[in-house]
Amino acid sequence: MKSSTSEGGRQSASALRKETRKEERKVEERKGSALSKGAERVEERSRSSDGKSAGQKQH
């Protein structure tokens, strides 16, 4: 099965992932601990914006 993604698209996505990992490592180093991942990260970002969890905002 042939992928519909172009070579340029794959290279671009790879470069973006690499830069994202690099930036995340810098932030973790400054913060002194690992960043939350997945659902925990969504919750953390949601709370930091206005103090409410994502669940509280939906109700």
Coordinates of N, CA and C in Angstrom, one line a residue, residues 2-38:
K2 N 0.6 2.1 -0.9 CA 1.4 3.3 -1.0 C 0.9 4.4 -0.1
S3 N 1.8 5.1 0.5 CA 1.4 6.2 1.4 C 1.1 7.5 0.6
S4 N 0.1 8.2 0.9 CA -0.2 9.4 0.2 C 0.6 10.6 0.6
T5 N 1.4 10.5 1.7 CA 2.3 11.5 2.2 C 3.5 11.7 1.3
S6 N 3.8 12.9 0.9 CA 5.0 13.1 0.1 C 6.3 13.0 0.9
E7 N 7.4 12.9 0.3 CA 8.7 12.8 1.0 C 8.9 14.1 1.7
G8 N 8.6 15.2 1.1 CA 8.8 16.5 1.8 C 8.0 16.7 3.0
G9 N 6.7 16.1 2.9 CA 5.8 16.1 4.1 C 6.4 15.3 5.2
R10 N 6.9 14.1 4.9 CA 7.5 13.3 6.0 C 8.7 13.9 6.6
Q11 N 9.6 14.6 5.8 CA 10.7 15.3 6.3 C 10.3 16.4 7.2
S12 N 9.3 17.1 6.8 CA 8.8 18.3 7.5 C 8.3 17.8 8.9
A13 N 7.5 16.8 8.9 CA 6.9 16.3 10.1 C 8.0 15.8 11.1
S14 N 9.0 15.1 10.5 CA 10.1 14.6 11.3 C 10.9 15.8 12.0
A15 N 11.1 16.8 11.2 CA 11.8 18.0 11.7 C 11.0 18.6 12.8
L16 N 9.7 18.7 12.6 CA 8.9 19.3 13.7 C 8.9 18.5 15.0
R17 N 8.8 17.2 14.8 CA 8.9 16.3 16.0 C 10.2 16.5 16.8
K18 N 11.3 16.6 16.0 CA 12.6 16.7 16.6 C 12.7 18.1 17.3
E19 N 12.3 19.1 16.7 CA 12.3 20.4 17.4 C 11.4 20.5 18.6
T20 N 10.3 19.8 18.5 CA 9.4 19.8 19.7 C 10.0 19.1 20.9
R21 N 10.7 17.9 20.6 CA 11.4 17.2 21.6 C 12.5 18.0 22.3
K22 N 13.2 18.8 21.4 CA 14.3 19.6 21.9 C 13.7 20.7 22.8
E23 N 12.7 21.4 22.4 CA 12.1 22.4 23.2 C 11.5 21.9 24.5
E24 N 10.9 20.7 24.4 CA 10.3 20.0 25.6 C 11.5 19.8 26.7
R25 N 12.6 19.3 26.2 CA 13.7 19.0 27.1 C 14.2 20.3 27.8
K26 N 14.2 21.4 27.0 CA 14.6 22.7 27.6 C 13.7 23.1 28.7
V27 N 12.4 23.0 28.4 CA 11.4 23.4 29.4 C 11.5 22.5 30.6
E28 N 11.6 21.2 30.4 CA 11.7 20.3 31.6 C 13.0 20.6 32.4
E29 N 14.1 21.0 31.7 CA 15.3 21.3 32.5 C 15.1 22.6 33.3
R30 N 14.4 23.6 32.7 CA 14.1 24.8 33.5 C 13.2 24.5 34.6
K31 N 12.2 23.7 34.4 CA 11.1 23.4 35.3 C 11.6 22.5 36.5
G32 N 12.6 21.7 36.1 CA 13.2 20.8 37.1 C 12.4 19.4 37.3
S33 N 11.4 19.2 36.4 CA 10.7 17.9 36.4 C 10.1 17.7 35.0
A34 N 9.7 16.5 34.8 CA 9.2 16.1 33.4 C 7.8 16.8 33.2
L35 N 7.5 17.1 32.0 CA 6.2 17.6 31.7 C 5.2 16.5 31.7
S36 N 4.0 16.8 32.0 CA 2.9 15.8 32.0 C 2.7 15.4 30.5
K37 N 2.2 14.2 30.3 CA 2.0 13.7 29.0 C 0.5 13.3 28.9
G38 N 0.0 13.3 27.6 CA -1.3 12.8 27.3 C -2.4 13.5 28.1

